[in-house]
Amino acid sequence: MSDAKKVLVVFSGGQDSTTCLLQAIRDYGRDCVSCITFFYGQKHSDEVNVAKNIAAEQGIKNHKLINLDWYNQITTNALLDSSMEIAQDAGSAYPNTVVDGRNMMFFLVAAIYAKSQGIKDIITGVCETDFSGYPDCRDVFIKSCNATLNLAMDYSFHVITPLMQLTKEQTWKMADELGMLDYVYEKTLTCYNGIVGRGCGECPSCELRQRGYDAYMASRLKIEG
Ligand code: ZN
């Protein structure tokens, strides 16, 4: 076995985690990258197939799929319940797409698996900059979770968040610098209505994604111009 540093990417097949996966392949080498994808009863279970396809195309040999489809037995929200409209309630601090505890659950499972594989680095595409302020996407949560995982398993995990302080525009720039702008644009699934690539164009996630893309393309034209 080689001593090369290995990494586990928490991978959903969306823009952010795909960009992280591509960067990890560059930085660690394809053979040292594993990824893990969670199915947790999302309305658009296509997400899992999108993730599978991207990982396979990128030559990832170890792609772990984990079924957490009991999640909607303990909580519900607009991502899990198809009768609910996606909305930002005026009375609530968060949009109804927040899945309580999701990232904590993901990181716990990811870390248990990583340790079983002798992996210490765990990469996640969470970002606190320009989304709705999901509590478990904040840097303070990630740092606290990292410390807790280390204590829980007496192991020195390193949870890495390449996108934490980036805007969507900067995440597109990162994909471009990896030579993968078109790939990320066309292959990933971020849309709440389950449409790959450009998406439905109307949900909050599509709007955010497209606004960032347009801003990046405009700034690139300026530089090239
Ligand atoms: Zn959409």
PDB file of C-alpha atoms and ligand atoms in Angstrom:
ATOM      1  CA  MET A   1       0.000   0.000   0.000  1.00  0.00           C
ATOM      2  CA  SER A   2       1.271   3.459  -0.830  1.00  0.00           C
ATOM      3  CA  ASP A   3       1.660   6.212   1.718  1.00  0.00           C
ATOM      4  CA  ALA A   4      -0.084   8.764  -0.499  1.00  0.00           C
ATOM      5  CA  LYS A   5      -2.553  10.898   1.371  1.00  0.00           C
ATOM      6  CA  LYS A   6      -6.132   9.827   0.839  1.00  0.00           C
ATOM      7  CA  VAL A   7      -9.309  11.868   0.975  1.00  0.00           C
ATOM      8  CA  LEU A   8     -13.033  11.274   1.227  1.00  0.00           C
ATOM      9  CA  VAL A   9     -15.308  13.756  -0.563  1.00  0.00           C
ATOM     10  CA  VAL A  10     -18.895  14.149   0.641  1.00  0.00           C
ATOM     11  CA  PHE A  11     -20.480  14.180  -2.774  1.00  0.00           C
ATOM     12  CA  SER A  12     -24.039  15.007  -3.854  1.00  0.00           C
ATOM     13  CA  GLY A  13     -23.592  15.532  -7.598  1.00  0.00           C
ATOM     14  CA  GLY A  14     -24.362  19.243  -7.255  1.00  0.00           C
ATOM     15  CA  GLN A  15     -22.234  22.145  -8.467  1.00  0.00           C
ATOM     16  CA  ASP A  16     -20.406  22.670  -5.185  1.00  0.00           C
ATOM     17  CA  SER A  17     -19.455  19.131  -4.293  1.00  0.00           C
ATOM     18  CA  THR A  18     -18.580  18.311  -7.912  1.00  0.00           C
ATOM     19  CA  THR A  19     -16.184  21.270  -7.995  1.00  0.00           C
ATOM     20  CA  CYS A  20     -14.676  20.000  -4.731  1.00  0.00           C
ATOM     21  CA  LEU A  21     -14.357  16.498  -6.176  1.00  0.00           C
ATOM     22  CA  LEU A  22     -12.561  17.781  -9.280  1.00  0.00           C
ATOM     23  CA  GLN A  23     -10.192  19.853  -7.157  1.00  0.00           C
ATOM     24  CA  ALA A  24      -9.502  16.838  -4.921  1.00  0.00           C
ATOM     25  CA  ILE A  25      -8.642  14.739  -7.977  1.00  0.00           C
ATOM     26  CA  ARG A  26      -6.129  17.406  -9.000  1.00  0.00           C
ATOM     27  CA  ASP A  27      -4.661  17.798  -5.514  1.00  0.00           C
ATOM     28  CA  TYR A  28      -4.596  14.212  -4.224  1.00  0.00           C
ATOM     29  CA  GLY A  29      -4.546  12.204  -7.464  1.00  0.00           C
ATOM     30  CA  ARG A  30      -7.494  10.233  -8.776  1.00  0.00           C
ATOM     31  CA  ASP A  31      -6.558   6.974  -7.081  1.00  0.00           C
ATOM     32  CA  CYS A  32      -6.426   8.595  -3.652  1.00  0.00           C
ATOM     33  CA  VAL A  33      -9.931  10.067  -3.866  1.00  0.00           C
ATOM     34  CA  SER A  34     -12.990   8.266  -2.509  1.00  0.00           C
ATOM     35  CA  CYS A  35     -16.446   9.725  -2.332  1.00  0.00           C
ATOM     36  CA  ILE A  36     -19.584   9.120  -0.334  1.00  0.00           C
ATOM     37  CA  THR A  37     -23.156   9.977  -1.379  1.00  0.00           C
ATOM     38  CA  PHE A  38     -26.246   9.929   0.783  1.00  0.00           C
ATOM     39  CA  PHE A  39     -29.753   9.006  -0.185  1.00  0.00           C
ATOM     40  CA  TYR A  40     -32.080  10.431   2.459  1.00  0.00           C
ATOM     41  CA  GLY A  41     -35.474  10.322   0.803  1.00  0.00           C
ATOM     42  CA  GLN A  42     -35.012  13.394  -1.385  1.00  0.00           C
ATOM     43  CA  LYS A  43     -37.960  13.944  -3.704  1.00  0.00           C
ATOM     44  CA  HIS A  44     -35.493  13.924  -6.569  1.00  0.00           C
ATOM     45  CA  SER A  45     -33.718  10.675  -6.047  1.00  0.00           C
ATOM     46  CA  ASP A  46     -32.110  11.296  -9.446  1.00  0.00           C
ATOM     47  CA  GLU A  47     -29.492  13.132  -7.427  1.00  0.00           C
ATOM     48  CA  VAL A  48     -27.978   9.784  -6.562  1.00  0.00           C
ATOM     49  CA  ASN A  49     -27.786   8.704 -10.207  1.00  0.00           C
ATOM     50  CA  VAL A  50     -26.246  12.020 -11.195  1.00  0.00           C
ATOM     51  CA  ALA A  51     -23.625  11.548  -8.482  1.00  0.00           C
ATOM     52  CA  LYS A  52     -22.980   7.958  -9.555  1.00  0.00           C
ATOM     53  CA  ASN A  53     -22.468   8.993 -13.171  1.00  0.00           C
ATOM     54  CA  ILE A  54     -20.100  11.842 -12.373  1.00  0.00           C
ATOM     55  CA  ALA A  55     -18.005   9.711 -10.021  1.00  0.00           C
ATOM     56  CA  ALA A  56     -17.794   6.945 -12.625  1.00  0.00           C
ATOM     57  CA  GLU A  57     -16.885   9.391 -15.398  1.00  0.00           C
ATOM     58  CA  GLN A  58     -14.171  10.848 -13.213  1.00  0.00           C
ATOM     59  CA  GLY A  59     -12.715   7.397 -12.623  1.00  0.00           C
ATOM     60  CA  ILE A  60     -13.412   7.250  -8.897  1.00  0.00           C
ATOM     61  CA  LYS A  61     -12.993   3.619  -7.946  1.00  0.00           C
ATOM     62  CA  ASN A  62     -14.401   3.871  -4.463  1.00  0.00           C
ATOM     63  CA  HIS A  63     -17.823   5.527  -4.387  1.00  0.00           C
ATOM     64  CA  LYS A  64     -19.812   4.630  -1.292  1.00  0.00           C
ATOM     65  CA  LEU A  65     -23.605   5.035  -1.457  1.00  0.00           C
ATOM     66  CA  ILE A  66     -25.375   5.250   1.873  1.00  0.00           C
ATOM     67  CA  ASN A  67     -29.081   4.910   2.376  1.00  0.00           C
ATOM     68  CA  LEU A  68     -30.544   7.152   5.092  1.00  0.00           C
ATOM     69  CA  ASP A  69     -34.095   6.903   3.784  1.00  0.00           C
ATOM     70  CA  TRP A  70     -35.442   6.701   7.343  1.00  0.00           C
ATOM     71  CA  TYR A  71     -34.747  10.419   7.612  1.00  0.00           C
ATOM     72  CA  ASN A  72     -38.347  11.435   6.869  1.00  0.00           C
ATOM     73  CA  GLN A  73     -39.501   9.311   9.801  1.00  0.00           C
ATOM     74  CA  ILE A  74     -37.973  11.810  12.198  1.00  0.00           C
ATOM     75  CA  THR A  75     -38.404  15.157  10.413  1.00  0.00           C
ATOM     76  CA  THR A  76     -39.889  16.663   7.324  1.00  0.00           C
ATOM     77  CA  ASN A  77     -39.357  19.625   5.033  1.00  0.00           C
ATOM     78  CA  ALA A  78     -39.839  20.658   1.409  1.00  0.00           C
ATOM     79  CA  LEU A  79     -36.959  18.520   0.132  1.00  0.00           C
ATOM     80  CA  LEU A  80     -38.459  15.354   1.586  1.00  0.00           C
ATOM     81  CA  ASP A  81     -42.212  15.989   1.260  1.00  0.00           C
ATOM     82  CA  SER A  82     -43.481  16.363  -2.298  1.00  0.00           C
ATOM     83  CA  SER A  83     -46.716  18.017  -1.144  1.00  0.00           C
ATOM     84  CA  MET A  84     -44.798  20.993   0.274  1.00  0.00           C
ATOM     85  CA  GLU A  85     -43.879  24.007  -1.835  1.00  0.00           C
ATOM     86  CA  ILE A  86     -40.348  25.329  -1.455  1.00  0.00           C
ATOM     87  CA  ALA A  87     -40.617  28.648   0.334  1.00  0.00           C
ATOM     88  CA  GLN A  88     -38.925  31.119   2.580  1.00  0.00           C
ATOM     89  CA  ASP A  89     -41.531  31.647   5.278  1.00  0.00           C
ATOM     90  CA  ALA A  90     -41.791  35.239   6.362  1.00  0.00           C
ATOM     91  CA  GLY A  91     -42.017  34.114   9.983  1.00  0.00           C
ATOM     92  CA  SER A  92     -39.036  31.770   9.863  1.00  0.00           C
ATOM     93  CA  ALA A  93     -35.313  32.445   9.842  1.00  0.00           C
ATOM     94  CA  TYR A  94     -34.714  29.617   7.363  1.00  0.00           C
ATOM     95  CA  PRO A  95     -36.250  28.375   4.135  1.00  0.00           C
ATOM     96  CA  ASN A  96     -38.276  25.176   4.436  1.00  0.00           C
ATOM     97  CA  THR A  97     -35.611  23.254   2.529  1.00  0.00           C
ATOM     98  CA  VAL A  98     -33.448  22.993   5.648  1.00  0.00           C
ATOM     99  CA  VAL A  99     -33.129  19.346   6.702  1.00  0.00           C
ATOM    100  CA  ASP A 100     -32.457  19.437  10.435  1.00  0.00           C
ATOM    101  CA  GLY A 101     -29.179  17.835  11.396  1.00  0.00           C
ATOM    102  CA  ARG A 102     -28.374  16.714   7.868  1.00  0.00           C
ATOM    103  CA  ASN A 103     -24.745  17.728   7.721  1.00  0.00           C
ATOM    104  CA  MET A 104     -24.045  16.457  11.213  1.00  0.00           C
ATOM    105  CA  MET A 105     -25.505  13.102  10.242  1.00  0.00           C
ATOM    106  CA  PHE A 106     -23.553  13.086   6.974  1.00  0.00           C
ATOM    107  CA  PHE A 107     -20.256  13.962   8.658  1.00  0.00           C
ATOM    108  CA  LEU A 108     -20.689  11.342  11.354  1.00  0.00           C
ATOM    109  CA  VAL A 109     -21.343   8.607   8.800  1.00  0.00           C
ATOM    110  CA  ALA A 110     -18.610   9.911   6.496  1.00  0.00           C
ATOM    111  CA  ALA A 111     -16.095  10.006   9.341  1.00  0.00           C
ATOM    112  CA  ILE A 112     -16.896   6.471  10.513  1.00  0.00           C
ATOM    113  CA  TYR A 113     -16.392   5.264   6.959  1.00  0.00           C
ATOM    114  CA  ALA A 114     -13.242   7.363   6.449  1.00  0.00           C
ATOM    115  CA  LYS A 115     -11.645   5.914   9.560  1.00  0.00           C
ATOM    116  CA  SER A 116     -12.427   2.392   8.389  1.00  0.00           C
ATOM    117  CA  GLN A 117     -10.513   3.214   5.204  1.00  0.00           C
ATOM    118  CA  GLY A 118      -7.570   4.889   6.962  1.00  0.00           C
ATOM    119  CA  ILE A 119      -8.629   8.288   5.597  1.00  0.00           C
ATOM    120  CA  LYS A 120      -8.236  11.452   7.680  1.00  0.00           C
ATOM    121  CA  ASP A 121      -9.079  14.217   5.204  1.00  0.00           C
ATOM    122  CA  ILE A 122     -12.784  14.770   4.568  1.00  0.00           C
ATOM    123  CA  ILE A 123     -13.831  17.387   2.021  1.00  0.00           C
ATOM    124  CA  THR A 124     -17.257  18.993   1.937  1.00  0.00           C
ATOM    125  CA  GLY A 125     -18.635  21.680  -0.365  1.00  0.00           C
ATOM    126  CA  VAL A 126     -20.570  23.531   2.324  1.00  0.00           C
ATOM    127  CA  CYS A 127     -20.480  27.290   2.092  1.00  0.00           C
ATOM    128  CA  GLU A 128     -21.663  29.984   4.455  1.00  0.00           C
ATOM    129  CA  THR A 129     -21.278  32.910   2.107  1.00  0.00           C
ATOM    130  CA  ASP A 130     -24.219  33.509  -0.093  1.00  0.00           C
ATOM    131  CA  PHE A 131     -26.922  31.022   0.658  1.00  0.00           C
ATOM    132  CA  SER A 132     -29.751  31.128   3.172  1.00  0.00           C
ATOM    133  CA  GLY A 133     -27.632  30.731   6.257  1.00  0.00           C
ATOM    134  CA  TYR A 134     -28.283  27.037   6.873  1.00  0.00           C
ATOM    135  CA  PRO A 135     -27.028  26.576  10.413  1.00  0.00           C
ATOM    136  CA  ASP A 136     -25.045  23.432   9.631  1.00  0.00           C
ATOM    137  CA  CYS A 137     -23.210  25.113   6.744  1.00  0.00           C
ATOM    138  CA  ARG A 138     -21.559  27.654   9.014  1.00  0.00           C
ATOM    139  CA  ASP A 139     -17.833  27.499   9.578  1.00  0.00           C
ATOM    140  CA  VAL A 140     -18.332  27.519  13.345  1.00  0.00           C
ATOM    141  CA  PHE A 141     -20.429  24.355  13.075  1.00  0.00           C
ATOM    142  CA  ILE A 142     -17.889  22.587  10.856  1.00  0.00           C
ATOM    143  CA  LYS A 143     -15.048  23.364  13.284  1.00  0.00           C
ATOM    144  CA  SER A 144     -17.107  22.203  16.241  1.00  0.00           C
ATOM    145  CA  CYS A 145     -18.183  19.049  14.411  1.00  0.00           C
ATOM    146  CA  ASN A 146     -14.562  18.306  13.440  1.00  0.00           C
ATOM    147  CA  ALA A 147     -13.495  18.581  17.089  1.00  0.00           C
ATOM    148  CA  THR A 148     -16.370  16.343  18.186  1.00  0.00           C
ATOM    149  CA  LEU A 149     -15.585  13.677  15.584  1.00  0.00           C
ATOM    150  CA  ASN A 150     -11.949  13.628  16.679  1.00  0.00           C
ATOM    151  CA  LEU A 151     -13.001  13.146  20.291  1.00  0.00           C
ATOM    152  CA  ALA A 152     -15.683  10.603  19.407  1.00  0.00           C
ATOM    153  CA  MET A 153     -13.292   8.323  17.548  1.00  0.00           C
ATOM    154  CA  ASP A 154      -9.913   9.352  18.983  1.00  0.00           C
ATOM    155  CA  TYR A 155      -8.722  10.060  15.471  1.00  0.00           C
ATOM    156  CA  SER A 156      -7.367  13.184  13.796  1.00  0.00           C
ATOM    157  CA  PHE A 157      -9.903  13.941  11.109  1.00  0.00           C
ATOM    158  CA  HIS A 158      -9.384  17.068   9.069  1.00  0.00           C
ATOM    159  CA  VAL A 159     -12.667  18.405   7.692  1.00  0.00           C
ATOM    160  CA  ILE A 160     -11.787  20.624   4.734  1.00  0.00           C
ATOM    161  CA  THR A 161     -14.196  23.202   3.283  1.00  0.00           C
ATOM    162  CA  PRO A 162     -12.701  24.688   0.085  1.00  0.00           C
ATOM    163  CA  LEU A 163     -15.848  26.711  -0.683  1.00  0.00           C
ATOM    164  CA  MET A 164     -16.650  28.002   2.798  1.00  0.00           C
ATOM    165  CA  GLN A 165     -15.894  31.655   2.048  1.00  0.00           C
ATOM    166  CA  LEU A 166     -16.540  31.657  -1.705  1.00  0.00           C
ATOM    167  CA  THR A 167     -19.457  33.224  -3.543  1.00  0.00           C
ATOM    168  CA  LYS A 168     -21.174  31.217  -6.276  1.00  0.00           C
ATOM    169  CA  GLU A 169     -19.321  33.376  -8.797  1.00  0.00           C
ATOM    170  CA  GLN A 170     -15.996  32.345  -7.256  1.00  0.00           C
ATOM    171  CA  THR A 171     -17.033  28.679  -7.266  1.00  0.00           C
ATOM    172  CA  TRP A 172     -17.643  28.930 -11.029  1.00  0.00           C
ATOM    173  CA  LYS A 173     -14.218  30.524 -11.369  1.00  0.00           C
ATOM    174  CA  MET A 174     -12.715  27.585  -9.524  1.00  0.00           C
ATOM    175  CA  ALA A 175     -14.381  25.139 -11.918  1.00  0.00           C
ATOM    176  CA  ASP A 176     -13.025  27.173 -14.824  1.00  0.00           C
ATOM    177  CA  GLU A 177      -9.499  27.138 -13.400  1.00  0.00           C
ATOM    178  CA  LEU A 178      -9.779  23.351 -13.179  1.00  0.00           C
ATOM    179  CA  GLY A 179     -10.690  23.361 -16.885  1.00  0.00           C
ATOM    180  CA  MET A 180     -14.134  21.996 -16.007  1.00  0.00           C
ATOM    181  CA  LEU A 181     -16.535  24.948 -16.293  1.00  0.00           C
ATOM    182  CA  ASP A 182     -18.710  23.416 -19.032  1.00  0.00           C
ATOM    183  CA  TYR A 183     -18.587  20.028 -17.366  1.00  0.00           C
ATOM    184  CA  VAL A 184     -19.860  21.387 -14.055  1.00  0.00           C
ATOM    185  CA  TYR A 185     -22.457  23.529 -15.802  1.00  0.00           C
ATOM    186  CA  GLU A 186     -23.883  20.675 -17.845  1.00  0.00           C
ATOM    187  CA  LYS A 187     -23.507  17.606 -15.649  1.00  0.00           C
ATOM    188  CA  THR A 188     -24.387  18.662 -12.120  1.00  0.00           C
ATOM    189  CA  LEU A 189     -27.761  18.771 -10.411  1.00  0.00           C
ATOM    190  CA  THR A 190     -28.529  21.636  -8.057  1.00  0.00           C
ATOM    191  CA  CYS A 191     -32.144  22.352  -9.023  1.00  0.00           C
ATOM    192  CA  TYR A 192     -34.850  21.728  -6.403  1.00  0.00           C
ATOM    193  CA  ASN A 193     -37.066  20.497  -9.247  1.00  0.00           C
ATOM    194  CA  GLY A 194     -34.584  17.826 -10.226  1.00  0.00           C
ATOM    195  CA  ILE A 195     -33.514  19.160 -13.637  1.00  0.00           C
ATOM    196  CA  VAL A 196     -29.853  18.531 -14.479  1.00  0.00           C
ATOM    197  CA  GLY A 197     -27.541  21.267 -15.786  1.00  0.00           C
ATOM    198  CA  ARG A 198     -29.245  24.586 -16.378  1.00  0.00           C
ATOM    199  CA  GLY A 199     -32.138  23.430 -14.152  1.00  0.00           C
ATOM    200  CA  CYS A 200     -35.707  24.741 -14.056  1.00  0.00           C
ATOM    201  CA  GLY A 201     -34.458  28.325 -13.900  1.00  0.00           C
ATOM    202  CA  GLU A 202     -37.062  29.271 -11.328  1.00  0.00           C
ATOM    203  CA  CYS A 203     -36.324  27.662  -7.979  1.00  0.00           C
ATOM    204  CA  PRO A 204     -34.107  29.540  -5.469  1.00  0.00           C
ATOM    205  CA  SER A 205     -31.242  27.161  -6.096  1.00  0.00           C
ATOM    206  CA  CYS A 206     -31.342  27.662  -9.882  1.00  0.00           C
ATOM    207  CA  GLU A 207     -31.530  31.424  -9.444  1.00  0.00           C
ATOM    208  CA  LEU A 208     -28.499  31.484  -7.180  1.00  0.00           C
ATOM    209  CA  ARG A 209     -26.546  29.199  -9.475  1.00  0.00           C
ATOM    210  CA  GLN A 210     -27.383  31.146 -12.641  1.00  0.00           C
ATOM    211  CA  ARG A 211     -26.756  34.546 -11.049  1.00  0.00           C
ATOM    212  CA  GLY A 212     -23.271  33.393 -10.035  1.00  0.00           C
ATOM    213  CA  TYR A 213     -22.619  31.930 -13.459  1.00  0.00           C
ATOM    214  CA  ASP A 214     -23.711  35.099 -15.257  1.00  0.00           C
ATOM    215  CA  ALA A 215     -21.582  37.236 -12.945  1.00  0.00           C
ATOM    216  CA  TYR A 216     -18.554  35.042 -13.528  1.00  0.00           C
ATOM    217  CA  MET A 217     -19.020  34.974 -17.311  1.00  0.00           C
ATOM    218  CA  ALA A 218     -19.388  38.773 -17.339  1.00  0.00           C
ATOM    219  CA  SER A 219     -16.171  39.238 -15.366  1.00  0.00           C
ATOM    220  CA  ARG A 220     -14.341  36.768 -17.592  1.00  0.00           C
ATOM    221  CA  LEU A 221     -15.421  38.643 -20.703  1.00  0.00           C
ATOM    222  CA  LYS A 222     -14.157  41.857 -19.145  1.00  0.00           C
ATOM    223  CA  ILE A 223     -10.756  40.319 -18.462  1.00  0.00           C
ATOM    224  CA  GLU A 224     -10.554  38.800 -21.926  1.00  0.00           C
ATOM    225  CA  GLY A 225     -11.974  41.944 -23.579  1.00  0.00           C
TER     226      GLY A 225
HETATM  227 ZN    ZN B   1     -34.532  24.758 -10.338  1.00  0.00          ZN
END
